[in-house]
Every structure is written in C-alpha cells, then in structure tokens.
mmCIF file of N, CA, C and O in Angstrom:
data_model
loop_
_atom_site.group_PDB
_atom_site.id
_atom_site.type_symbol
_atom_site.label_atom_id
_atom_site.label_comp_id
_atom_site.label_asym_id
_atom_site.label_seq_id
_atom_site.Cartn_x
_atom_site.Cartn_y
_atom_site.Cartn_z
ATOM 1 N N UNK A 1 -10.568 10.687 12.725
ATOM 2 C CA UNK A 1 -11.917 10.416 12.298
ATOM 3 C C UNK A 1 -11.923 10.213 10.787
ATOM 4 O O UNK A 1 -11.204 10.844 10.012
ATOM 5 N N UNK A 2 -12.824 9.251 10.432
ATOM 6 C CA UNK A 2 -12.260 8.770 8.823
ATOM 7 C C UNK A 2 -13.059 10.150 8.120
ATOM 8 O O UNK A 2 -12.351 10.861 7.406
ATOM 9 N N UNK A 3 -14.649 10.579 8.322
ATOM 10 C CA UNK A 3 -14.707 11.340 7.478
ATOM 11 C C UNK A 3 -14.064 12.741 7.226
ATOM 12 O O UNK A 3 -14.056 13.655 6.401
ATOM 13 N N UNK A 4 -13.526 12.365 8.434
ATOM 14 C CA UNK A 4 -12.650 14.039 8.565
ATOM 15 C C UNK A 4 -11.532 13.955 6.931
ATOM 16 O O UNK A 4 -11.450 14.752 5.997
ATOM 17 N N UNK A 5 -11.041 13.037 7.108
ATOM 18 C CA UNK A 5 -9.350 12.693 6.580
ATOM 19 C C UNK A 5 -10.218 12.542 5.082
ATOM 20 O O UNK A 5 -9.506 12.799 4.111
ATOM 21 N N UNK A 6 -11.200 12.284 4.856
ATOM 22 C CA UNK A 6 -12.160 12.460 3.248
ATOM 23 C C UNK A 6 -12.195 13.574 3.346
ATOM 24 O O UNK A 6 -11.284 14.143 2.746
ATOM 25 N N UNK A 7 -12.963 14.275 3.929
ATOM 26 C CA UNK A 7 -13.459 15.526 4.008
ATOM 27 C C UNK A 7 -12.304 16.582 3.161
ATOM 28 O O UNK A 7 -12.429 17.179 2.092
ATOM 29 N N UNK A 8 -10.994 16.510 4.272
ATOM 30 C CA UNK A 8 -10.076 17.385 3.957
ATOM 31 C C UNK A 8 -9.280 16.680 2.627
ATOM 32 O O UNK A 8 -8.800 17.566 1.918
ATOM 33 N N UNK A 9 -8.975 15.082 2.024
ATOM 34 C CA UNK A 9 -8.667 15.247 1.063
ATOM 35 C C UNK A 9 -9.635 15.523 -0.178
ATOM 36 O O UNK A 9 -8.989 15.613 -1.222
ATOM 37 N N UNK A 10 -11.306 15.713 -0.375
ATOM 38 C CA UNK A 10 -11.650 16.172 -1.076
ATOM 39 C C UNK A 10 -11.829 17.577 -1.220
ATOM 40 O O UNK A 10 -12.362 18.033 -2.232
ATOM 41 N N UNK A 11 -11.322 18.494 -0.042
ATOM 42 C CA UNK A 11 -11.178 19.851 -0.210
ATOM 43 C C UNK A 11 -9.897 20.189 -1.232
ATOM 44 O O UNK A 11 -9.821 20.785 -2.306
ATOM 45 N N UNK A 12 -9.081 19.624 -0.507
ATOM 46 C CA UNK A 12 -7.747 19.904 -1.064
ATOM 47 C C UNK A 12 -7.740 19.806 -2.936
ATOM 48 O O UNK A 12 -7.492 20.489 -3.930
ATOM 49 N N UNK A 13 -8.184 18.493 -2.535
ATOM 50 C CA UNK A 13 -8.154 18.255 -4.850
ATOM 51 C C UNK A 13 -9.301 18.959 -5.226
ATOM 52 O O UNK A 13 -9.756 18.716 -6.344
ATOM 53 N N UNK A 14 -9.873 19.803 -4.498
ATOM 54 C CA UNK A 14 -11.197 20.358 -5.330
ATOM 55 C C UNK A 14 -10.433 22.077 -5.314
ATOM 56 O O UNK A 14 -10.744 22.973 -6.099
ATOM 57 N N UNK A 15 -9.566 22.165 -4.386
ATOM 58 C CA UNK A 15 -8.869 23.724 -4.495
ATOM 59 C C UNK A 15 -7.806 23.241 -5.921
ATOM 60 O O UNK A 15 -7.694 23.924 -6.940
ATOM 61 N N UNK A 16 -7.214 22.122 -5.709
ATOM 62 C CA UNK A 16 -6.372 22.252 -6.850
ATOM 63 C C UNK A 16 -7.091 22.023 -8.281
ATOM 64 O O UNK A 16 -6.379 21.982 -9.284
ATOM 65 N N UNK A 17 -8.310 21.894 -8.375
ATOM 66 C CA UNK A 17 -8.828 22.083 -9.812
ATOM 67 C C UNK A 17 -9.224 23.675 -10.024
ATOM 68 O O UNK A 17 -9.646 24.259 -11.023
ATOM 69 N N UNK A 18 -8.997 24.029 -9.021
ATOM 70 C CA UNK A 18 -9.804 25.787 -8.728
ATOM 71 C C UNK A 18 -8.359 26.434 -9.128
ATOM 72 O O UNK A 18 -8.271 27.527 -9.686
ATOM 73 N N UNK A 19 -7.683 25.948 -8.915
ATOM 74 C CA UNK A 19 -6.362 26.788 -8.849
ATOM 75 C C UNK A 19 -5.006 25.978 -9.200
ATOM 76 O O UNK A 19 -4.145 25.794 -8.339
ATOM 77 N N UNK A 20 -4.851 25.404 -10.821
ATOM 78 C CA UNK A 20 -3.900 24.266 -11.244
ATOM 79 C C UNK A 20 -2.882 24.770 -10.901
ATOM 80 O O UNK A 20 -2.311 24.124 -10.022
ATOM 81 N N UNK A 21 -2.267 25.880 -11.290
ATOM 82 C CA UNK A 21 -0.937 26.318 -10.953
ATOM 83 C C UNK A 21 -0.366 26.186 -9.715
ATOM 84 O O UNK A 21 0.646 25.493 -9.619
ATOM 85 N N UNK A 22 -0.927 26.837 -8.546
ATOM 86 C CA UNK A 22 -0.692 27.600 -7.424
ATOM 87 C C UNK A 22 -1.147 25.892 -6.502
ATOM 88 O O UNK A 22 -0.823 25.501 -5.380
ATOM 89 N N UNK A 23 -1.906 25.306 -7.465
ATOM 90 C CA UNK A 23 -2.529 23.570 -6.608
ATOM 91 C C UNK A 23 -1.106 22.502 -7.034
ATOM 92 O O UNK A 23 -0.940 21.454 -6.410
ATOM 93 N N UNK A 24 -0.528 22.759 -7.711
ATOM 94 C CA UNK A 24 0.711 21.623 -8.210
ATOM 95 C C UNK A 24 1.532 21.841 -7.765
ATOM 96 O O UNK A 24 2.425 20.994 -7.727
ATOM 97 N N UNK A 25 1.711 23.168 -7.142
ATOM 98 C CA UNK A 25 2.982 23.450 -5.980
ATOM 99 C C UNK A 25 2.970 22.765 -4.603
ATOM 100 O O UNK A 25 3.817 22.113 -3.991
ATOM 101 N N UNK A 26 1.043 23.347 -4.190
ATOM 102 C CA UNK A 26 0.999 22.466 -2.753
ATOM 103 C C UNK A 26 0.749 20.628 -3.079
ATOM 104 O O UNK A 26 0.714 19.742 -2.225
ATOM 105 N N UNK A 27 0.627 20.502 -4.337
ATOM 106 C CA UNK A 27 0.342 19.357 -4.698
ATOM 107 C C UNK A 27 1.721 18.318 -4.484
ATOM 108 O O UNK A 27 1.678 17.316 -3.770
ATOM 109 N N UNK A 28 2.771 18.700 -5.139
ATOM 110 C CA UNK A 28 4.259 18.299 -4.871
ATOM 111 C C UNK A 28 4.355 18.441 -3.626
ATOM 112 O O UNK A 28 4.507 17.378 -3.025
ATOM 113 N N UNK A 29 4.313 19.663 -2.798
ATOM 114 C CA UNK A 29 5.040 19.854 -1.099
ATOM 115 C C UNK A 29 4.004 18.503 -0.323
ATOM 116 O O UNK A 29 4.262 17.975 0.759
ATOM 117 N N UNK A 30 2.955 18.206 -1.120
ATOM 118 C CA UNK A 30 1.780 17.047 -0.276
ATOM 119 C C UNK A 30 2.207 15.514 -0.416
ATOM 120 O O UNK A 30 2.170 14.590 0.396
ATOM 121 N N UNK A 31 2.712 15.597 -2.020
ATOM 122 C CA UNK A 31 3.461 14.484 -2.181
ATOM 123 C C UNK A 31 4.522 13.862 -1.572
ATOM 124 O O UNK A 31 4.610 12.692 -1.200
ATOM 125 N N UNK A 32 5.436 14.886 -1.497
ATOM 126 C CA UNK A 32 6.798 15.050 -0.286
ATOM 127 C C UNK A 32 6.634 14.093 0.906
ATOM 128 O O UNK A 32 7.210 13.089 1.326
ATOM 129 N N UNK A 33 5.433 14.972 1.310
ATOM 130 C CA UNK A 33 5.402 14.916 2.895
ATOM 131 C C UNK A 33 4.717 13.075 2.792
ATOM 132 O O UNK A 33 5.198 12.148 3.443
ATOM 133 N N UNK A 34 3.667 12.959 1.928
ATOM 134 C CA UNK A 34 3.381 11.501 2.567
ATOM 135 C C UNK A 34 4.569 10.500 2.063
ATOM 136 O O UNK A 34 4.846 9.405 2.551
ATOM 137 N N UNK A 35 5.218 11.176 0.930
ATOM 138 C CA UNK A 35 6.231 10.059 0.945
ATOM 139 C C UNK A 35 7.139 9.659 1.673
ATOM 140 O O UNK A 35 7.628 8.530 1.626
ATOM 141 N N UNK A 36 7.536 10.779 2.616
ATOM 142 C CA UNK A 36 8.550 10.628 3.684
ATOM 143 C C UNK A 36 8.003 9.761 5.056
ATOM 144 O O UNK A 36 8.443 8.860 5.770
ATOM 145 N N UNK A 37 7.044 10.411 4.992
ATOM 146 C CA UNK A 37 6.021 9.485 6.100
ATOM 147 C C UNK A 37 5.619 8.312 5.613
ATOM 148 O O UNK A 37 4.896 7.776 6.453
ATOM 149 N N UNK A 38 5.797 7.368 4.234
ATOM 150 C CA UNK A 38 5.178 6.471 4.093
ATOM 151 C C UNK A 38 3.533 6.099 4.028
ATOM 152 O O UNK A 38 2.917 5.081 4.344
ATOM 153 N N UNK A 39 3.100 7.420 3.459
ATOM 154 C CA UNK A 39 1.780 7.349 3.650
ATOM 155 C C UNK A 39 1.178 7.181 1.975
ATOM 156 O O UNK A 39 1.000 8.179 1.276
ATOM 157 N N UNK A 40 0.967 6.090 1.590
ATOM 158 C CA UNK A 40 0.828 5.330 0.134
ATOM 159 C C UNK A 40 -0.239 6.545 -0.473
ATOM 160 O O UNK A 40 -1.332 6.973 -0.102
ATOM 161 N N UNK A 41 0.902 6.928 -1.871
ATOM 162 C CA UNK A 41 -0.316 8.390 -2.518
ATOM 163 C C UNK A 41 -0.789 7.835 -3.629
ATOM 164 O O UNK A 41 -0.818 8.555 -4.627
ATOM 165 N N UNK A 42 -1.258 6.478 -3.735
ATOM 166 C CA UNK A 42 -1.859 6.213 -4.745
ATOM 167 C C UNK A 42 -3.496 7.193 -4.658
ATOM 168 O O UNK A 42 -4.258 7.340 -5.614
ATOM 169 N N UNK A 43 -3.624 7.537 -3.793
ATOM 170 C CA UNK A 43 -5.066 8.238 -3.741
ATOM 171 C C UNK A 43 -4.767 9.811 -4.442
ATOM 172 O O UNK A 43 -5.502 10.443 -5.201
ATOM 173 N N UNK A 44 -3.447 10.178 -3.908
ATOM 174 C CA UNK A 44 -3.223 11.579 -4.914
ATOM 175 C C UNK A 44 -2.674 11.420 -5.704
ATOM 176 O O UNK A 44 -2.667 12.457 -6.366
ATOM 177 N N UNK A 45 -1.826 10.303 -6.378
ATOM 178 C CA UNK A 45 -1.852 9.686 -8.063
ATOM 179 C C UNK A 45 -3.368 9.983 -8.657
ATOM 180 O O UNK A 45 -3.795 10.759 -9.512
ATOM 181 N N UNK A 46 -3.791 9.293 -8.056
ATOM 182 C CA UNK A 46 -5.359 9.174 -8.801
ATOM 183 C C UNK A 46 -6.164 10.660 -9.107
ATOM 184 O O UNK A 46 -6.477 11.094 -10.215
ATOM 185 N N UNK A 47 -6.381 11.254 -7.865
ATOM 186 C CA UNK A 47 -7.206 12.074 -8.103
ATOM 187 C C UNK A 47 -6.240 13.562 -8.576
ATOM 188 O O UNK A 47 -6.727 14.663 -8.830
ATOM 189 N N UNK A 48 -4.969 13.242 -8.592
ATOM 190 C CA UNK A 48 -3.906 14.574 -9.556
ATOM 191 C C UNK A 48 -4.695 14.039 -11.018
ATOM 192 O O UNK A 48 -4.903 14.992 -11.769
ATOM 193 N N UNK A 49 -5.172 12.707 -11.563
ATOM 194 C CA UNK A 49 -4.761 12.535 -12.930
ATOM 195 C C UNK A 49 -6.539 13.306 -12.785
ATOM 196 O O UNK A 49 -6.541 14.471 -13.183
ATOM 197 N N UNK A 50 -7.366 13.003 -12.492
ATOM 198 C CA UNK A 50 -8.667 13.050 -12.492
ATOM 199 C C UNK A 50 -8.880 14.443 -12.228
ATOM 200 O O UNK A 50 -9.807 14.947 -12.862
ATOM 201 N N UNK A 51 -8.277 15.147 -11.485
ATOM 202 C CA UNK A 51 -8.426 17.106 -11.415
ATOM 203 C C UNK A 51 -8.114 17.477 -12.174
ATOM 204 O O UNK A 51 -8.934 18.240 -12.684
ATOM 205 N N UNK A 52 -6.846 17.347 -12.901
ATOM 206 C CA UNK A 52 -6.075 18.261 -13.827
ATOM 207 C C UNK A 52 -6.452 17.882 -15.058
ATOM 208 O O UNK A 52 -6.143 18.547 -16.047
ATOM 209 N N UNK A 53 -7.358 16.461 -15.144
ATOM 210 C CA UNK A 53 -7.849 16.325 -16.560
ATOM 211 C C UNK A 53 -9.647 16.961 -16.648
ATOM 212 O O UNK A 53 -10.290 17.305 -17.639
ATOM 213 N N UNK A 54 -9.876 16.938 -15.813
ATOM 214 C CA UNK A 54 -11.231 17.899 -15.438
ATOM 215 C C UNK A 54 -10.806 19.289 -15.988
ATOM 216 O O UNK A 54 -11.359 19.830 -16.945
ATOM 217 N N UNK A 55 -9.343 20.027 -15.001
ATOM 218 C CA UNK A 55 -9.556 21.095 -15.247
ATOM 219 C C UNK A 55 -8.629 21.981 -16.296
ATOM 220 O O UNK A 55 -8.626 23.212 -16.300
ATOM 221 N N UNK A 56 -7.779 21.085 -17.258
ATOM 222 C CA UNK A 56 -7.255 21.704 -18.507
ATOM 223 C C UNK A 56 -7.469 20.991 -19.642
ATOM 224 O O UNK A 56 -6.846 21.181 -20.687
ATOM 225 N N UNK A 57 -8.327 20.173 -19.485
ATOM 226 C CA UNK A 57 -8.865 19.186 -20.482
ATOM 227 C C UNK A 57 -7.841 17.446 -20.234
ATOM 228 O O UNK A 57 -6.797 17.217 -19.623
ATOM 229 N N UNK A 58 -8.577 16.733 -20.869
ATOM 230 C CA UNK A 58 -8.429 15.183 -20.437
ATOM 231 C C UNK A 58 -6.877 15.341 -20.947
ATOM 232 O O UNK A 58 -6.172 16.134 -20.324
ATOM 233 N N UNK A 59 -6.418 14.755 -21.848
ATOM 234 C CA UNK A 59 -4.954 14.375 -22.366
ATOM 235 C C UNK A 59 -3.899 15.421 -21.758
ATOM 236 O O UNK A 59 -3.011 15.075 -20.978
ATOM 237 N N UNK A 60 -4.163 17.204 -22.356
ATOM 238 C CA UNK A 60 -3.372 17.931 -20.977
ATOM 239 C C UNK A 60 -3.013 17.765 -20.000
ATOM 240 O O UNK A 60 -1.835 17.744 -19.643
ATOM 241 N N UNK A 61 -4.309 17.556 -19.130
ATOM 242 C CA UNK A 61 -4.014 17.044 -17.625
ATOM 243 C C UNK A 61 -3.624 16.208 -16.928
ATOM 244 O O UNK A 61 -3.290 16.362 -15.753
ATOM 245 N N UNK A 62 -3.597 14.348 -18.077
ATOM 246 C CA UNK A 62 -3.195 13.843 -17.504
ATOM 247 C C UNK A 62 -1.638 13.809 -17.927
ATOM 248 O O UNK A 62 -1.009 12.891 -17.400
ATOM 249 N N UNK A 63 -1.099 14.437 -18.567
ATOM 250 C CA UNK A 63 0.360 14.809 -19.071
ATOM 251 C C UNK A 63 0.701 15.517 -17.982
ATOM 252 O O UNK A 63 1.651 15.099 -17.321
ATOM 253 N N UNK A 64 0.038 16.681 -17.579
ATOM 254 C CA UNK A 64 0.757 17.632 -16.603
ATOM 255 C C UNK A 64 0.619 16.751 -15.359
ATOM 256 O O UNK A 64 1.490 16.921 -14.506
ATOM 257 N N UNK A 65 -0.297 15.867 -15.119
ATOM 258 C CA UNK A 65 -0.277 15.125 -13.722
ATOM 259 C C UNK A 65 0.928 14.363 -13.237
ATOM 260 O O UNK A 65 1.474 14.256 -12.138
ATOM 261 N N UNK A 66 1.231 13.707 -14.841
ATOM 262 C CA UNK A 66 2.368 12.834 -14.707
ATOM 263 C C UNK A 66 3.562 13.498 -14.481
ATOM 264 O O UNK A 66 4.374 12.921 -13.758
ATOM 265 N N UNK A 67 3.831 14.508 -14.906
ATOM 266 C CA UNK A 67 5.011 15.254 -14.551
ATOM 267 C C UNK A 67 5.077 15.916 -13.694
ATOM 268 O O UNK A 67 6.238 16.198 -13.397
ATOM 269 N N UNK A 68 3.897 16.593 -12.742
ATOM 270 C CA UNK A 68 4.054 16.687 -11.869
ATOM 271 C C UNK A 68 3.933 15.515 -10.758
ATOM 272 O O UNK A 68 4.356 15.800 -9.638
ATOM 273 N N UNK A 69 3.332 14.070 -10.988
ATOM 274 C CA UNK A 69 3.845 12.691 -10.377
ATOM 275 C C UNK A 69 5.525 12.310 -10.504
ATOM 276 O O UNK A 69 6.087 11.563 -9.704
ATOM 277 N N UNK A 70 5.973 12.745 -11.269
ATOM 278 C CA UNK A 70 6.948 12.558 -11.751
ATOM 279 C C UNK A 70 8.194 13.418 -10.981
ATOM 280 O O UNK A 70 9.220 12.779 -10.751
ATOM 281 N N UNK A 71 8.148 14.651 -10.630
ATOM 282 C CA UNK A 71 9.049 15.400 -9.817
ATOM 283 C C UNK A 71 8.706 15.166 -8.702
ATOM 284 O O UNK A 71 9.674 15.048 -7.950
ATOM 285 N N UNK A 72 7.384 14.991 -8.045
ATOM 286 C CA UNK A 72 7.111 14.350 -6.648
ATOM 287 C C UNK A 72 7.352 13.262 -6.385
ATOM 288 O O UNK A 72 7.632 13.216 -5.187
ATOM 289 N N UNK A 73 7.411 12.222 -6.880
ATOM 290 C CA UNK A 73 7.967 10.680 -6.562
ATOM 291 C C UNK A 73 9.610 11.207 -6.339
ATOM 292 O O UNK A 73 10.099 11.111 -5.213
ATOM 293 N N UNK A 74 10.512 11.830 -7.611
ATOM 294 C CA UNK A 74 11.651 12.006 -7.385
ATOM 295 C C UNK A 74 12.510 12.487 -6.125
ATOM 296 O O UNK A 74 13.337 11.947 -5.389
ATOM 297 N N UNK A 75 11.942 13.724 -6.218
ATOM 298 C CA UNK A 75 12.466 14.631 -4.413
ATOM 299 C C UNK A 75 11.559 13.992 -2.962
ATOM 300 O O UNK A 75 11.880 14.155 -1.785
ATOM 301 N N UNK A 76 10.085 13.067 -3.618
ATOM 302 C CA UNK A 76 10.128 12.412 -1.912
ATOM 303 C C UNK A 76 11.015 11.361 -2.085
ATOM 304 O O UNK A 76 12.109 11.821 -1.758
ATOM 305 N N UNK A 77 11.163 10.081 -2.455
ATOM 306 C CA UNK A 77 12.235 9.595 -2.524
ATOM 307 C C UNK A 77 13.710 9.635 -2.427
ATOM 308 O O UNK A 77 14.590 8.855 -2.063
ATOM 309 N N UNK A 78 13.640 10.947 -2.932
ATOM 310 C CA UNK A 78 15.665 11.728 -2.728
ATOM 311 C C UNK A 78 15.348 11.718 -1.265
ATOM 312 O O UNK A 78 15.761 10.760 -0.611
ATOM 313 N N UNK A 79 14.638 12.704 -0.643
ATOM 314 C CA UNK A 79 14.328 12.942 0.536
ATOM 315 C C UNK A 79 14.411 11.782 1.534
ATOM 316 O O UNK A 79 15.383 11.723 2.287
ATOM 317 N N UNK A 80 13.391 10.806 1.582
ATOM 318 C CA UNK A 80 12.914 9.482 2.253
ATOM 319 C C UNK A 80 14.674 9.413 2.398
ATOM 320 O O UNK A 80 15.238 10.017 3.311
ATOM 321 N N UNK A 81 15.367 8.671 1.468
ATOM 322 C CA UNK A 81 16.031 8.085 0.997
ATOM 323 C C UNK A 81 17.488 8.980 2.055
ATOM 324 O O UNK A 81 18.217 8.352 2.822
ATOM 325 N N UNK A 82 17.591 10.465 1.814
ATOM 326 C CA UNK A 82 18.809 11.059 2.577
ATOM 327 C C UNK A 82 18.154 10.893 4.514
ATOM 328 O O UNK A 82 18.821 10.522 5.480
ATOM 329 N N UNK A 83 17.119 11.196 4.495
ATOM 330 C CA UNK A 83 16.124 11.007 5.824
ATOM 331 C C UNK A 83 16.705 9.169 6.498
ATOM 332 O O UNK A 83 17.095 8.900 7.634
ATOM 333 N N UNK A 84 16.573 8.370 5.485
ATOM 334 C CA UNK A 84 17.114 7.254 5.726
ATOM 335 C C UNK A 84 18.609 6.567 6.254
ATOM 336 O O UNK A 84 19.022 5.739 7.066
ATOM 337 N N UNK A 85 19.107 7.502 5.218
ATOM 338 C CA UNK A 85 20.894 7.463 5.371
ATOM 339 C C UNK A 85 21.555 8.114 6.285
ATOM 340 O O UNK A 85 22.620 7.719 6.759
ATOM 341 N N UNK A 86 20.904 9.285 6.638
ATOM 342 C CA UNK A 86 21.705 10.315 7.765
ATOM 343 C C UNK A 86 20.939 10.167 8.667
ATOM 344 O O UNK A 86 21.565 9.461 9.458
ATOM 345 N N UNK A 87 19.696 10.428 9.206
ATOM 346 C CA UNK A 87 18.753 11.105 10.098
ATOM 347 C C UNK A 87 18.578 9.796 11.088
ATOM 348 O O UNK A 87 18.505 9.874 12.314
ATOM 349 N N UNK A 88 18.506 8.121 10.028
ATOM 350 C CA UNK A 88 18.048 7.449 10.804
ATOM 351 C C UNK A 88 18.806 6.115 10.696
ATOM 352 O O UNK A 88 18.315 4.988 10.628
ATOM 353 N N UNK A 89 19.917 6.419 10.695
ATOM 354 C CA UNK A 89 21.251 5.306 11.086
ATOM 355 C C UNK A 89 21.430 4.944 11.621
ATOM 356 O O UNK A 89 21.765 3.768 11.474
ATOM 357 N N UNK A 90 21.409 5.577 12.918
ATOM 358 C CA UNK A 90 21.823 4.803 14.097
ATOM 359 C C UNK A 90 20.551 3.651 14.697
ATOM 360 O O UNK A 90 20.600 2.776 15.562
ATOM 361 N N UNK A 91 19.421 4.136 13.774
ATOM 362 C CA UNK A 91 18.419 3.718 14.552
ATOM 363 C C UNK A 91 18.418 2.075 13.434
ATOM 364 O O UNK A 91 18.096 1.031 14.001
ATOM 365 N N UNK A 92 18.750 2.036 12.091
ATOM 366 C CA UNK A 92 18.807 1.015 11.366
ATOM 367 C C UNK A 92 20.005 0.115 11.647
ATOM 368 O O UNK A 92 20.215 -1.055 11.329
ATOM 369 N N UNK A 93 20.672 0.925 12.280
ATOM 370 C CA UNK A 93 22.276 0.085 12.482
ATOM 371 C C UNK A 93 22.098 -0.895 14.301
ATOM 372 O O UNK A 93 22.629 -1.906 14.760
ATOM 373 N N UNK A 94 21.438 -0.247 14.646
ATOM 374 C CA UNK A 94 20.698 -0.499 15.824
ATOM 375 C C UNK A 94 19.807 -1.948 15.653
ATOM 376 O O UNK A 94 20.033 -2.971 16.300
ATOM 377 N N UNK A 95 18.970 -1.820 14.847
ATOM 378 C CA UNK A 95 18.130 -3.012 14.247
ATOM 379 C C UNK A 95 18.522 -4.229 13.468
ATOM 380 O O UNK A 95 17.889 -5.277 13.338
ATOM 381 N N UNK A 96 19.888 -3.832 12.890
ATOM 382 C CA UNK A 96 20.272 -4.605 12.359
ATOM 383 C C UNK A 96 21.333 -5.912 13.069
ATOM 384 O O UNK A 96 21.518 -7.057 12.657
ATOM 385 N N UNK A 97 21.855 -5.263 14.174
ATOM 386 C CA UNK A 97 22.719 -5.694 15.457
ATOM 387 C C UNK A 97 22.142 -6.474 16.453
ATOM 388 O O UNK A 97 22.766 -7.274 17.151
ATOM 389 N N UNK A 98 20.688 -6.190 16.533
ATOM 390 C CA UNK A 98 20.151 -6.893 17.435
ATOM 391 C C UNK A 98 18.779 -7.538 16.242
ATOM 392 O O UNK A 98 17.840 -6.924 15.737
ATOM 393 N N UNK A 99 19.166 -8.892 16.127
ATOM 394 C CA UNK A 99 18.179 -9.810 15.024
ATOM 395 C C UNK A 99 16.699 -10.038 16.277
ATOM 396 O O UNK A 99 15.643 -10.546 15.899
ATOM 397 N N UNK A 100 16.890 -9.616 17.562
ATOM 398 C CA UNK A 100 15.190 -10.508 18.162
ATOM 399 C C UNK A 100 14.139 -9.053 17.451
ATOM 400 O O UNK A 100 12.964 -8.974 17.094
ATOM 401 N N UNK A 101 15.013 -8.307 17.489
ATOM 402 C CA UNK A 101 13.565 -7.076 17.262
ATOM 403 C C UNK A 101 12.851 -7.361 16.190
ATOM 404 O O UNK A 101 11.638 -7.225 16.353
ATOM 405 N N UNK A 102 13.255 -7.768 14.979
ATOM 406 C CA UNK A 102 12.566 -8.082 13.479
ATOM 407 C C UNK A 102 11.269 -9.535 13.799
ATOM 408 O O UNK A 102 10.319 -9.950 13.137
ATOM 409 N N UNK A 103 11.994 -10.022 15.412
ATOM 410 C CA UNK A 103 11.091 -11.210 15.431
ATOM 411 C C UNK A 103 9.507 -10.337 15.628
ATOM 412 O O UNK A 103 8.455 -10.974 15.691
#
C-alpha cells in the first residue's frame, strides 16, 4: 500500500532526527539493505541530508550525512558486489550461456 511505505519512511527519518546517533546506525544497516536489494536510496540520500541538517544544524549535518552516505554506499556495494560474485554465480553464469533469456 503506497501510503503505508510513506507512512513508515516518514517515521523512520523523523526517529532519526529524534535520535542522530543511535538513527545513523539504523540509518547505514537501512542503506545496506536497499542497496543489496536494489531499492534506489536517493529518497534516504535526501532526507539523511535534510534530518541531520534540521537536527545538528545545516552545514554539520549535511557533513555528517555525507559521511555517513559515504560508509553506506561503500559496505552496500562491497556487499551487493560479494552477494554478486559468490551467492549468485551460478545463476549469472547461467544467463550468460543461454543468450534467449536477455531476449
């Protein structure tokens, strides 16, 4: 349900302005997860720069956003990336052997 999936991401960035520290931890483990899933975080790009500059002041926050954008792009990507190489080989090596599936 779409307003659900609003609903719960404006809970979430409204706990992490309530709670920067203890919110940039679940903020990274959130990043992780849609990156592995492919689930585009330009929406928690955005609203990391827009909480954390709300809630430690503008230039602070968007410094701490970026670095914490910055270790989350890294380890979902490491992640995606080993998830890719080991987990799902056989299934790319598979796809690559047989050219009608890409049709």
């Amino acid at each position: 349900h779409p307003t659900f999936s609003v609903d719960l991401l404006t809970f979430f960035l409204e706990w992490i302005e309530n709670n920067p520290w203890d919110g940039s931890i679940a903020f990274i483990i959130a990043y992780i997860i849609c990156n592995i899933l492919m689930i585009p975080g330009i929406i928690l790009s955005l609203g990391a720069g827009i909480i954390y500059s709300r809630a430690i002041g503008f230039w602070a926050g968007i410094c701490f956003a970026s670095g914490i954008l910055t270790i989350s792009c890294f380890f979902g990507a490491s992640l995606a990336f080993l998830n890719a190489r080991f987990l799902l080989r056989k299934a790319v090596v598979y796809l690559i052997r047989n050219p009608g599936k890409f049709k």
